[in-house]
Structure formats: structure tokens, C-alpha cells
Amino acid sequence: MTDLSAFPITKKWPAVHPDRLQLYSLPTPNGVKVSIALEEIGLPYEPHLVRFDTNDQLSPEFLSLNPNNKIPAIIDPDGPGGRPLALFESGAILVYLAGKTGQLLPADPAGRYEALQWLMFQMGGIGPMFGQVGFFHKFAGKDFEDKRPRDRYVAEARRLLAVLDGHLQGRAWLAGDEYGIADIATFPWINNLLGFYGAGELVGYGDFREVDRVLQAFLARPAVQRGLKIPARD
């Protein structure tokens, strides 16, 4: 049996199945990227809920795995060379899982880099900007009398959606005909913008029909439907 006792995080979240990949996460747009990818790939894994309401992400055990105190993070007991590997940052984890399994990323170099550029587009643009829209629209920012900060992020969110909408014309997925990690990174954020943040009308989402076409195809996937709920909240 694999021994993960060298990782302090396993003291707070004991591994029932230490031979499986360990996922430390929460079903947020960033968190579900990895659970969806794992469900799509079919790689055995054990999810652990990191609760923000009790500041689990700030615990010494979690910080030992990710000093940046963000979810998701993983330990793969069967990492490179057969040794356990710990990783944080959702984009890095997606690239790692794709490389490990040979799935969700094109094998040819040109296709691979096209997919990676859209993954970076999500990491550097979609995630941070949509998150700011959520703050100013749903959370504390909604109480600010000055709406210029909110409107700045709304305008940028619309611009990013327009980039996606134009790119998706004539394409099934972000990297063409092949579904992969760029889609898994991007569409949970769009789904969250509309659902949890309730900002569809604010950003004029009805203008982006190509984005919505692909979002609906994404949400129809059984692995996506499962992954959106993992780890299960108490």
C-alpha cells in the first residue's frame, strides 16, 4: 500500500485509498476543473472537501501542500518515476493530468499549443475578470455607491466573451473539434457567471450565442455533470 504519511496534509484529510490520486478541493469554478477532468479521464481518485467557511485553506496542513492557500491541489501517489507528486494551481494540474494519461490534449505539437494558449487565456483573463464581476455584483462590491469599478470588470468580461464568441464560430470546442482541458478550464467559469453570480443580464450574455452553444454542449456531458458536484459539500 502506498505510504503518503510524508505529506502533512494527510493528517487533516486522511487517505482512505492512498493508492489513488488525492484531490483537495471545493466545487468552485477553479475546483471543479480538476474533478471534471478526472471524471472525463476515468482515473481513480479520492476527493477531500476543503471548507472555506472554517478556513481549511489556511490550515498548516493545507499550506504544506499549497503555500498560496488556494484550491485545488493534488497528490498523485504514482507520479513521475513512480514517486508521489504534489501539485497546486488548476491549470498546472490539468496539463499534468493530460500528460499523464494522454487524454484531453492534442498529441500533435501545433494542436497542443493551440489548446494551451486558450488554457492560458482562461487562467489570465476569464477567471480573474469574472471573479471580479462576481465580487462587485453578488458580494460586498454590490454595496459600493461608485459603480465604476464594477463597470470596468463588466466591460472586460464582455470583451472576453466576445473574443470567445468570435473564436468559436465554426468550431465545436476551443481547440477545434477536440474537447479538452481548455474547455474544462473555461466553461465552469461561464456557468458560474450565469448561475452563482447571476450576472448574465449584467454582461449581456444573450449577445454571445456561440459561447452559449458550446456551454450547453459542455453541461450536457455526464462527466461534467458529475464533476460539478465534487467534492460534495456537507
Short mmCIF file of N, CA, C and O in Angstrom, two decimals, residues 40-168:
data_model
loop_
_atom_site.label_atom_id
_atom_site.label_comp_id
_atom_site.label_asym_id
_atom_site.label_seq_id
_atom_site.Cartn_x
_atom_site.Cartn_y
_atom_site.Cartn_z
N GLU A 40 -13.70 12.79 -16.60
CA GLU A 40 -13.57 12.55 -18.04
C GLU A 40 -12.52 11.48 -18.33
O GLU A 40 -12.71 10.60 -19.18
N ILE A 41 -11.41 11.55 -17.62
CA ILE A 41 -10.30 10.63 -17.86
C ILE A 41 -10.60 9.24 -17.32
O ILE A 41 -10.17 8.22 -17.89
N GLY A 42 -11.30 9.17 -16.20
CA GLY A 42 -11.57 7.89 -15.56
C GLY A 42 -10.46 7.42 -14.64
O GLY A 42 -10.39 6.23 -14.31
N LEU A 43 -9.62 8.35 -14.21
CA LEU A 43 -8.52 8.00 -13.31
C LEU A 43 -9.06 7.90 -11.89
O LEU A 43 -9.73 8.83 -11.42
N PRO A 44 -8.80 6.81 -11.16
CA PRO A 44 -9.31 6.70 -9.78
C PRO A 44 -8.73 7.82 -8.91
O PRO A 44 -7.54 8.12 -8.96
N TYR A 45 -9.61 8.41 -8.09
CA TYR A 45 -9.15 9.48 -7.21
C TYR A 45 -10.02 9.53 -5.97
O TYR A 45 -11.12 8.98 -5.94
N GLU A 46 -9.50 10.19 -4.94
CA GLU A 46 -10.22 10.34 -3.68
C GLU A 46 -10.35 11.83 -3.38
O GLU A 46 -9.35 12.51 -3.16
N PRO A 47 -11.58 12.36 -3.38
CA PRO A 47 -11.76 13.80 -3.14
C PRO A 47 -11.86 14.12 -1.66
O PRO A 47 -12.44 13.36 -0.87
N HIS A 48 -11.31 15.27 -1.28
CA HIS A 48 -11.39 15.77 0.09
C HIS A 48 -11.92 17.20 0.03
O HIS A 48 -11.38 18.03 -0.70
N LEU A 49 -12.95 17.48 0.82
CA LEU A 49 -13.56 18.81 0.84
C LEU A 49 -12.72 19.76 1.68
O LEU A 49 -12.46 19.50 2.85
N VAL A 50 -12.32 20.88 1.08
CA VAL A 50 -11.61 21.95 1.78
C VAL A 50 -12.62 23.06 2.04
O VAL A 50 -13.03 23.76 1.11
N ARG A 51 -13.01 23.20 3.27
CA ARG A 51 -14.09 24.12 3.61
C ARG A 51 -13.54 25.54 3.81
O ARG A 51 -12.67 25.76 4.64
N PHE A 52 -14.10 26.48 3.07
CA PHE A 52 -13.70 27.87 3.24
C PHE A 52 -14.36 28.50 4.47
O PHE A 52 -13.81 29.42 5.07
N ASP A 53 -15.55 28.01 4.83
CA ASP A 53 -16.25 28.63 5.96
C ASP A 53 -15.55 28.35 7.28
O ASP A 53 -15.76 29.07 8.27
N THR A 54 -14.69 27.34 7.33
CA THR A 54 -13.89 27.07 8.53
C THR A 54 -12.40 27.34 8.27
O THR A 54 -11.55 26.93 9.05
N ASN A 55 -12.11 28.01 7.14
CA ASN A 55 -10.74 28.40 6.79
C ASN A 55 -9.79 27.21 6.70
O ASN A 55 -8.61 27.31 7.06
N ASP A 56 -10.29 26.09 6.19
CA ASP A 56 -9.42 24.93 5.97
C ASP A 56 -8.21 25.29 5.10
O ASP A 56 -7.12 24.74 5.29
N GLN A 57 -8.43 26.20 4.15
CA GLN A 57 -7.36 26.54 3.21
C GLN A 57 -6.21 27.28 3.88
O GLN A 57 -5.13 27.41 3.30
N LEU A 58 -6.44 27.76 5.10
CA LEU A 58 -5.39 28.47 5.85
C LEU A 58 -4.74 27.59 6.91
O LEU A 58 -3.86 28.05 7.64
N SER A 59 -5.17 26.35 6.99
CA SER A 59 -4.60 25.45 8.00
C SER A 59 -3.17 25.09 7.63
O SER A 59 -2.79 25.07 6.46
N PRO A 60 -2.33 24.82 8.63
CA PRO A 60 -0.94 24.43 8.35
C PRO A 60 -0.86 23.21 7.43
O PRO A 60 0.04 23.13 6.58
N GLU A 61 -1.81 22.29 7.58
CA GLU A 61 -1.78 21.08 6.76
C GLU A 61 -2.01 21.41 5.28
O GLU A 61 -1.29 20.91 4.41
N PHE A 62 -2.99 22.28 5.01
CA PHE A 62 -3.23 22.63 3.61
C PHE A 62 -2.08 23.47 3.05
O PHE A 62 -1.64 23.28 1.92
N LEU A 63 -1.60 24.40 3.85
CA LEU A 63 -0.49 25.25 3.39
C LEU A 63 0.77 24.45 3.12
O LEU A 63 1.62 24.89 2.33
N SER A 64 0.91 23.30 3.74
CA SER A 64 2.07 22.46 3.46
C SER A 64 2.04 21.92 2.04
O SER A 64 3.08 21.59 1.47
N LEU A 65 0.83 21.86 1.45
CA LEU A 65 0.69 21.40 0.08
C LEU A 65 0.63 22.57 -0.89
O LEU A 65 1.21 22.51 -1.97
N ASN A 66 -0.08 23.63 -0.50
CA ASN A 66 -0.16 24.82 -1.34
C ASN A 66 0.05 26.06 -0.49
O ASN A 66 -0.88 26.52 0.18
N PRO A 67 1.25 26.63 -0.49
CA PRO A 67 1.52 27.82 0.31
C PRO A 67 0.71 29.03 -0.12
O PRO A 67 0.64 30.02 0.62
N ASN A 68 0.07 28.95 -1.29
CA ASN A 68 -0.76 30.05 -1.78
C ASN A 68 -2.20 29.93 -1.29
O ASN A 68 -3.05 30.73 -1.68
N ASN A 69 -2.49 28.97 -0.47
CA ASN A 69 -3.79 28.73 0.18
C ASN A 69 -5.00 28.79 -0.77
O ASN A 69 -6.04 29.33 -0.44
N LYS A 70 -4.84 28.22 -1.96
CA LYS A 70 -5.95 28.16 -2.91
C LYS A 70 -6.21 26.71 -3.30
O LYS A 70 -5.30 25.88 -3.35
N ILE A 71 -7.48 26.43 -3.58
CA ILE A 71 -7.82 25.12 -4.14
C ILE A 71 -7.89 25.25 -5.65
O ILE A 71 -8.06 26.36 -6.18
N PRO A 72 -7.72 24.13 -6.38
CA PRO A 72 -7.49 22.77 -5.92
C PRO A 72 -6.00 22.47 -5.77
O PRO A 72 -5.15 23.21 -6.25
N ALA A 73 -5.73 21.34 -5.12
CA ALA A 73 -4.38 20.80 -5.04
C ALA A 73 -4.50 19.29 -5.07
O ALA A 73 -5.56 18.73 -4.75
N ILE A 74 -3.45 18.62 -5.48
CA ILE A 74 -3.49 17.16 -5.57
C ILE A 74 -2.20 16.55 -5.04
O ILE A 74 -1.16 17.22 -4.96
N ILE A 75 -2.29 15.30 -4.67
CA ILE A 75 -1.14 14.42 -4.51
C ILE A 75 -1.39 13.21 -5.40
O ILE A 75 -2.41 12.53 -5.24
N ASP A 76 -0.50 12.97 -6.32
CA ASP A 76 -0.59 11.76 -7.14
C ASP A 76 0.41 10.76 -6.57
O ASP A 76 1.62 10.98 -6.65
N PRO A 77 -0.05 9.64 -5.98
CA PRO A 77 0.89 8.67 -5.41
C PRO A 77 1.74 7.98 -6.47
O PRO A 77 2.79 7.43 -6.14
N ASP A 78 1.29 8.05 -7.72
CA ASP A 78 2.02 7.43 -8.82
C ASP A 78 2.48 8.51 -9.79
O ASP A 78 2.09 8.56 -10.94
N GLY A 79 3.34 9.39 -9.29
CA GLY A 79 3.84 10.48 -10.11
C GLY A 79 4.99 10.05 -10.99
O GLY A 79 5.25 8.85 -11.15
N PRO A 80 5.69 10.98 -11.58
CA PRO A 80 6.83 10.65 -12.44
C PRO A 80 7.84 9.77 -11.73
O PRO A 80 8.19 10.03 -10.57
N GLY A 81 8.27 8.73 -12.41
CA GLY A 81 9.22 7.81 -11.82
C GLY A 81 8.62 6.94 -10.73
O GLY A 81 9.35 6.28 -9.98
N GLY A 82 7.28 6.94 -10.64
CA GLY A 82 6.61 6.13 -9.63
C GLY A 82 6.63 6.73 -8.25
O GLY A 82 6.22 6.07 -7.29
N ARG A 83 7.09 7.98 -8.13
CA ARG A 83 7.15 8.64 -6.82
C ARG A 83 5.97 9.60 -6.66
O ARG A 83 5.53 10.19 -7.64
N PRO A 84 5.48 9.80 -5.44
CA PRO A 84 4.37 10.73 -5.23
C PRO A 84 4.73 12.14 -5.68
O PRO A 84 5.86 12.59 -5.50
N LEU A 85 3.74 12.81 -6.26
CA LEU A 85 3.92 14.18 -6.74
C LEU A 85 2.80 15.04 -6.20
O LEU A 85 1.62 14.70 -6.32
N ALA A 86 3.15 16.17 -5.60
CA ALA A 86 2.17 17.15 -5.11
C ALA A 86 2.14 18.32 -6.07
O ALA A 86 3.19 18.79 -6.52
N LEU A 87 0.93 18.80 -6.38
CA LEU A 87 0.78 19.93 -7.31
C LEU A 87 -0.35 20.84 -6.85
O LEU A 87 -1.36 20.37 -6.32
N PHE A 88 -0.17 22.14 -7.09
CA PHE A 88 -1.28 23.08 -6.96
C PHE A 88 -1.33 23.92 -8.22
O PHE A 88 -0.50 23.78 -9.11
N GLU A 89 -2.33 24.79 -8.32
CA GLU A 89 -2.69 25.59 -9.49
C GLU A 89 -3.45 24.72 -10.50
O GLU A 89 -2.93 23.77 -11.06
N SER A 90 -4.72 25.09 -10.71
CA SER A 90 -5.61 24.26 -11.52
C SER A 90 -5.09 24.05 -12.94
O SER A 90 -5.20 22.94 -13.48
N GLY A 91 -4.54 25.09 -13.55
CA GLY A 91 -4.03 24.92 -14.91
C GLY A 91 -2.88 23.94 -14.98
O GLY A 91 -2.82 23.10 -15.89
N ALA A 92 -1.97 24.03 -14.02
CA ALA A 92 -0.84 23.09 -13.99
C ALA A 92 -1.32 21.67 -13.77
O ALA A 92 -0.81 20.71 -14.38
N ILE A 93 -2.33 21.50 -12.92
CA ILE A 93 -2.86 20.16 -12.66
C ILE A 93 -3.51 19.60 -13.93
O ILE A 93 -3.34 18.41 -14.26
N LEU A 94 -4.26 20.43 -14.66
CA LEU A 94 -4.88 19.96 -15.90
C LEU A 94 -3.83 19.51 -16.91
O LEU A 94 -3.98 18.47 -17.56
N VAL A 95 -2.78 20.29 -17.06
CA VAL A 95 -1.72 19.92 -18.00
C VAL A 95 -1.05 18.61 -17.55
O VAL A 95 -0.76 17.72 -18.37
N TYR A 96 -0.83 18.48 -16.26
CA TYR A 96 -0.22 17.26 -15.73
C TYR A 96 -1.10 16.04 -16.00
O TYR A 96 -0.61 15.00 -16.48
N LEU A 97 -2.40 16.15 -15.71
CA LEU A 97 -3.28 15.01 -15.91
C LEU A 97 -3.37 14.63 -17.39
O LEU A 97 -3.41 13.44 -17.73
N ALA A 98 -3.41 15.64 -18.26
CA ALA A 98 -3.44 15.35 -19.69
C ALA A 98 -2.17 14.64 -20.13
O ALA A 98 -2.21 13.67 -20.90
N GLY A 99 -1.03 15.11 -19.64
CA GLY A 99 0.23 14.47 -19.99
C GLY A 99 0.36 13.08 -19.43
O GLY A 99 0.90 12.17 -20.08
N LYS A 100 -0.12 12.87 -18.23
CA LYS A 100 -0.03 11.57 -17.57
C LYS A 100 -0.83 10.50 -18.29
O LYS A 100 -0.40 9.35 -18.41
N THR A 101 -2.01 10.90 -18.79
CA THR A 101 -2.94 9.93 -19.35
C THR A 101 -3.01 9.94 -20.87
O THR A 101 -3.61 9.04 -21.47
N GLY A 102 -2.44 10.96 -21.50
CA GLY A 102 -2.55 11.06 -22.95
C GLY A 102 -3.95 11.42 -23.41
O GLY A 102 -4.33 11.11 -24.55
N GLN A 103 -4.72 12.08 -22.54
CA GLN A 103 -6.08 12.46 -22.88
C GLN A 103 -6.26 13.97 -22.69
O GLN A 103 -5.52 14.62 -21.97
N LEU A 104 -7.27 14.51 -23.38
CA LEU A 104 -7.73 15.89 -23.20
C LEU A 104 -6.75 16.95 -23.69
O LEU A 104 -6.92 18.13 -23.39
N LEU A 105 -5.74 16.55 -24.44
CA LEU A 105 -4.80 17.50 -25.03
C LEU A 105 -4.28 16.88 -26.32
O LEU A 105 -3.85 15.72 -26.31
N PRO A 106 -4.34 17.62 -27.44
CA PRO A 106 -3.91 17.03 -28.71
C PRO A 106 -2.47 16.51 -28.65
O PRO A 106 -1.61 17.10 -27.99
N ALA A 107 -2.23 15.42 -29.36
CA ALA A 107 -0.90 14.82 -29.38
C ALA A 107 0.06 15.59 -30.28
O ALA A 107 1.26 15.67 -30.00
N ASP A 108 -0.48 16.18 -31.37
CA ASP A 108 0.42 16.89 -32.28
C ASP A 108 0.79 18.24 -31.68
O ASP A 108 -0.03 18.89 -31.01
N PRO A 109 2.04 18.68 -31.86
CA PRO A 109 2.50 19.90 -31.20
C PRO A 109 1.68 21.14 -31.52
O PRO A 109 1.39 21.94 -30.63
N ALA A 110 1.27 21.32 -32.79
CA ALA A 110 0.51 22.51 -33.14
C ALA A 110 -0.82 22.54 -32.40
O ALA A 110 -1.22 23.57 -31.84
N GLY A 111 -1.52 21.41 -32.38
CA GLY A 111 -2.79 21.35 -31.67
C GLY A 111 -2.62 21.51 -30.18
O GLY A 111 -3.45 22.14 -29.51
N ARG A 112 -1.53 20.95 -29.66
CA ARG A 112 -1.26 21.06 -28.23
C ARG A 112 -1.10 22.52 -27.83
O ARG A 112 -1.70 22.99 -26.85
N TYR A 113 -0.29 23.26 -28.59
CA TYR A 113 -0.05 24.65 -28.21
C TYR A 113 -1.27 25.53 -28.46
O TYR A 113 -1.47 26.52 -27.73
N GLU A 114 -2.09 25.19 -29.43
CA GLU A 114 -3.34 25.93 -29.61
C GLU A 114 -4.23 25.75 -28.38
O GLU A 114 -4.83 26.71 -27.88
N ALA A 115 -4.32 24.53 -27.89
CA ALA A 115 -5.13 24.28 -26.70
C ALA A 115 -4.55 24.99 -25.48
O ALA A 115 -5.28 25.58 -24.68
N LEU A 116 -3.23 24.96 -25.35
CA LEU A 116 -2.60 25.59 -24.19
C LEU A 116 -2.78 27.11 -24.20
O LEU A 116 -2.90 27.73 -23.14
N GLN A 117 -2.81 27.71 -25.40
CA GLN A 117 -3.00 29.17 -25.42
C GLN A 117 -4.37 29.54 -24.88
O GLN A 117 -4.53 30.55 -24.18
N TRP A 118 -5.39 28.72 -25.16
CA TRP A 118 -6.73 29.00 -24.63
C TRP A 118 -6.83 28.66 -23.16
O TRP A 118 -7.59 29.31 -22.42
N LEU A 119 -6.07 27.70 -22.70
CA LEU A 119 -5.99 27.46 -21.26
C LEU A 119 -5.39 28.68 -20.57
O LEU A 119 -5.90 29.14 -19.53
N MET A 120 -4.32 29.24 -21.12
CA MET A 120 -3.72 30.44 -20.53
C MET A 120 -4.67 31.64 -20.61
O MET A 120 -4.69 32.48 -19.70
N PHE A 121 -5.44 31.71 -21.67
CA PHE A 121 -6.45 32.77 -21.81
C PHE A 121 -7.44 32.71 -20.65
O PHE A 121 -7.81 33.74 -20.08
N GLN A 122 -7.85 31.51 -20.29
CA GLN A 122 -8.75 31.37 -19.14
C GLN A 122 -8.05 31.75 -17.84
O GLN A 122 -8.62 32.49 -17.03
N MET A 123 -6.86 31.24 -17.64
CA MET A 123 -6.16 31.46 -16.38
C MET A 123 -5.85 32.94 -16.17
O MET A 123 -5.98 33.46 -15.05
N GLY A 124 -5.46 33.63 -17.23
CA GLY A 124 -5.06 35.03 -17.10
C GLY A 124 -6.18 36.03 -17.26
O GLY A 124 -6.05 37.18 -16.83
N GLY A 125 -7.29 35.62 -17.90
CA GLY A 125 -8.35 36.56 -18.20
C GLY A 125 -9.70 36.17 -17.64
O GLY A 125 -10.24 36.85 -16.77
N ILE A 126 -10.26 35.09 -18.15
CA ILE A 126 -11.62 34.69 -17.78
C ILE A 126 -11.78 34.54 -16.27
O ILE A 126 -12.70 35.11 -15.67
N GLY A 127 -10.90 33.79 -15.64
CA GLY A 127 -11.03 33.56 -14.20
C GLY A 127 -10.93 34.82 -13.37
O GLY A 127 -11.85 35.16 -12.62
N PRO A 128 -9.82 35.57 -13.48
CA PRO A 128 -9.69 36.78 -12.66
C PRO A 128 -10.77 37.83 -12.93
O PRO A 128 -11.30 38.44 -12.00
N MET A 129 -11.10 38.05 -14.20
CA MET A 129 -12.07 39.10 -14.51
C MET A 129 -13.49 38.71 -14.12
O MET A 129 -14.25 39.50 -13.56
N PHE A 130 -13.87 37.48 -14.38
CA PHE A 130 -15.21 37.03 -13.98
C PHE A 130 -15.32 37.02 -12.46
O PHE A 130 -16.39 37.30 -11.91
N GLY A 131 -14.25 36.67 -11.79
CA GLY A 131 -14.26 36.70 -10.32
C GLY A 131 -14.51 38.10 -9.79
O GLY A 131 -15.22 38.28 -8.79
N GLN A 132 -13.93 39.10 -10.44
CA GLN A 132 -14.17 40.48 -10.02
C GLN A 132 -15.62 40.90 -10.28
O GLN A 132 -16.21 41.62 -9.48
N VAL A 133 -16.16 40.45 -11.40
CA VAL A 133 -17.58 40.73 -11.65
C VAL A 133 -18.42 40.14 -10.53
O VAL A 133 -19.35 40.78 -10.01
N GLY A 134 -18.11 38.92 -10.13
CA GLY A 134 -18.84 38.28 -9.05
C GLY A 134 -18.73 39.05 -7.75
O GLY A 134 -19.73 39.23 -7.03
N PHE A 135 -17.54 39.56 -7.45
CA PHE A 135 -17.36 40.33 -6.21
C PHE A 135 -18.21 41.59 -6.22
O PHE A 135 -18.91 41.90 -5.26
N PHE A 136 -18.16 42.34 -7.32
CA PHE A 136 -18.84 43.62 -7.36
C PHE A 136 -20.35 43.49 -7.59
O PHE A 136 -21.11 44.39 -7.26
N HIS A 137 -20.78 42.35 -8.14
CA HIS A 137 -22.20 42.18 -8.42
C HIS A 137 -22.93 41.40 -7.32
O HIS A 137 -24.04 41.78 -6.93
N LYS A 138 -22.31 40.35 -6.80
CA LYS A 138 -23.00 39.47 -5.85
C LYS A 138 -22.57 39.69 -4.41
O LYS A 138 -23.40 39.58 -3.49
N PHE A 139 -21.30 39.99 -4.20
CA PHE A 139 -20.79 40.05 -2.84
C PHE A 139 -20.65 41.51 -2.38
O PHE A 139 -21.46 42.35 -2.72
N ALA A 140 -19.62 41.81 -1.60
CA ALA A 140 -19.53 43.11 -0.93
C ALA A 140 -19.53 44.29 -1.89
O ALA A 140 -20.03 45.37 -1.57
N GLY A 141 -18.99 44.08 -3.09
CA GLY A 141 -18.91 45.18 -4.03
C GLY A 141 -20.25 45.76 -4.43
O GLY A 141 -20.33 46.91 -4.86
N LYS A 142 -21.31 44.97 -4.30
CA LYS A 142 -22.63 45.47 -4.72
C LYS A 142 -23.09 46.65 -3.87
O LYS A 142 -23.99 47.40 -4.26
N ASP A 143 -22.48 46.81 -2.68
CA ASP A 143 -22.86 47.90 -1.79
C ASP A 143 -22.08 49.19 -2.05
O ASP A 143 -22.36 50.21 -1.44
N PHE A 144 -21.10 49.14 -2.96
CA PHE A 144 -20.33 50.33 -3.26
C PHE A 144 -21.19 51.31 -4.06
O PHE A 144 -21.79 50.93 -5.06
N GLU A 145 -21.24 52.54 -3.63
CA GLU A 145 -22.02 53.53 -4.38
C GLU A 145 -21.40 53.84 -5.74
O GLU A 145 -22.10 54.05 -6.72
N ASP A 146 -20.10 53.86 -5.79
CA ASP A 146 -19.38 54.13 -7.04
C ASP A 146 -19.38 52.86 -7.88
O ASP A 146 -18.75 51.86 -7.51
N LYS A 147 -20.06 52.86 -9.00
CA LYS A 147 -20.19 51.68 -9.83
C LYS A 147 -19.11 51.57 -10.90
O LYS A 147 -19.12 50.63 -11.70
N ARG A 148 -18.18 52.51 -10.90
CA ARG A 148 -17.14 52.45 -11.93
C ARG A 148 -16.26 51.21 -11.81
O ARG A 148 -15.94 50.61 -12.85
N PRO A 149 -15.88 50.77 -10.62
CA PRO A 149 -15.10 49.52 -10.56
C PRO A 149 -15.88 48.33 -11.13
O PRO A 149 -15.33 47.54 -11.89
N ARG A 150 -17.14 48.20 -10.74
CA ARG A 150 -17.96 47.12 -11.28
C ARG A 150 -18.04 47.19 -12.80
O ARG A 150 -17.84 46.19 -13.51
N ASP A 151 -18.31 48.39 -13.31
CA ASP A 151 -18.49 48.54 -14.75
C ASP A 151 -17.21 48.25 -15.51
O ASP A 151 -17.25 47.78 -16.66
N ARG A 152 -16.07 48.54 -14.90
CA ARG A 152 -14.79 48.23 -15.53
C ARG A 152 -14.67 46.73 -15.78
O ARG A 152 -14.30 46.28 -16.87
N TYR A 153 -15.01 45.93 -14.77
CA TYR A 153 -14.89 44.48 -14.90
C TYR A 153 -16.00 43.91 -15.77
O TYR A 153 -15.78 42.92 -16.49
N VAL A 154 -17.16 44.49 -15.74
CA VAL A 154 -18.23 44.06 -16.62
C VAL A 154 -17.82 44.26 -18.08
O VAL A 154 -18.01 43.39 -18.94
N ALA A 155 -17.24 45.42 -18.38
CA ALA A 155 -16.79 45.69 -19.75
C ALA A 155 -15.72 44.71 -20.18
O ALA A 155 -15.72 44.23 -21.33
N GLU A 156 -14.81 44.39 -19.28
CA GLU A 156 -13.76 43.43 -19.63
C GLU A 156 -14.32 42.02 -19.79
O GLU A 156 -13.90 41.28 -20.68
N ALA A 157 -15.29 41.65 -18.96
CA ALA A 157 -15.94 40.35 -19.11
C ALA A 157 -16.63 40.25 -20.46
O ALA A 157 -16.55 39.22 -21.15
N ARG A 158 -17.31 41.32 -20.86
CA ARG A 158 -17.96 41.33 -22.18
C ARG A 158 -16.92 41.21 -23.30
O ARG A 158 -17.15 40.51 -24.29
N ARG A 159 -15.82 41.90 -23.15
CA ARG A 159 -14.78 41.82 -24.18
C ARG A 159 -14.26 40.39 -24.31
O ARG A 159 -14.09 39.87 -25.42
N LEU A 160 -14.01 39.74 -23.17
CA LEU A 160 -13.50 38.37 -23.19
C LEU A 160 -14.53 37.41 -23.79
O LEU A 160 -14.18 36.51 -24.56
N LEU A 161 -15.80 37.60 -23.44
CA LEU A 161 -16.84 36.77 -24.03
C LEU A 161 -16.92 36.98 -25.54
O LEU A 161 -17.16 36.02 -26.30
N ALA A 162 -16.71 38.20 -25.98
CA ALA A 162 -16.73 38.48 -27.42
C ALA A 162 -15.57 37.79 -28.13
O ALA A 162 -15.73 37.28 -29.25
N VAL A 163 -14.40 37.75 -27.48
CA VAL A 163 -13.26 37.03 -28.06
C VAL A 163 -13.61 35.56 -28.21
O VAL A 163 -13.37 34.95 -29.27
N LEU A 164 -14.17 34.97 -27.17
CA LEU A 164 -14.57 33.57 -27.23
C LEU A 164 -15.63 33.35 -28.30
O LEU A 164 -15.57 32.37 -29.06
N ASP A 165 -16.61 34.24 -28.36
CA ASP A 165 -17.71 34.06 -29.29
C ASP A 165 -17.22 34.07 -30.74
O ASP A 165 -17.64 33.24 -31.55
N GLY A 166 -16.34 35.00 -31.04
CA GLY A 166 -15.80 35.04 -32.39
C GLY A 166 -14.96 33.82 -32.71
O GLY A 166 -15.04 33.26 -33.81
N HIS A 167 -14.17 33.38 -31.74
CA HIS A 167 -13.30 32.22 -31.97
C HIS A 167 -14.11 30.94 -32.17
O HIS A 167 -13.71 30.07 -32.95
N LEU A 168 -15.23 30.80 -31.47
CA LEU A 168 -15.99 29.55 -31.50
C LEU A 168 -16.85 29.39 -32.75
O LEU A 168 -17.39 28.30 -32.97
#
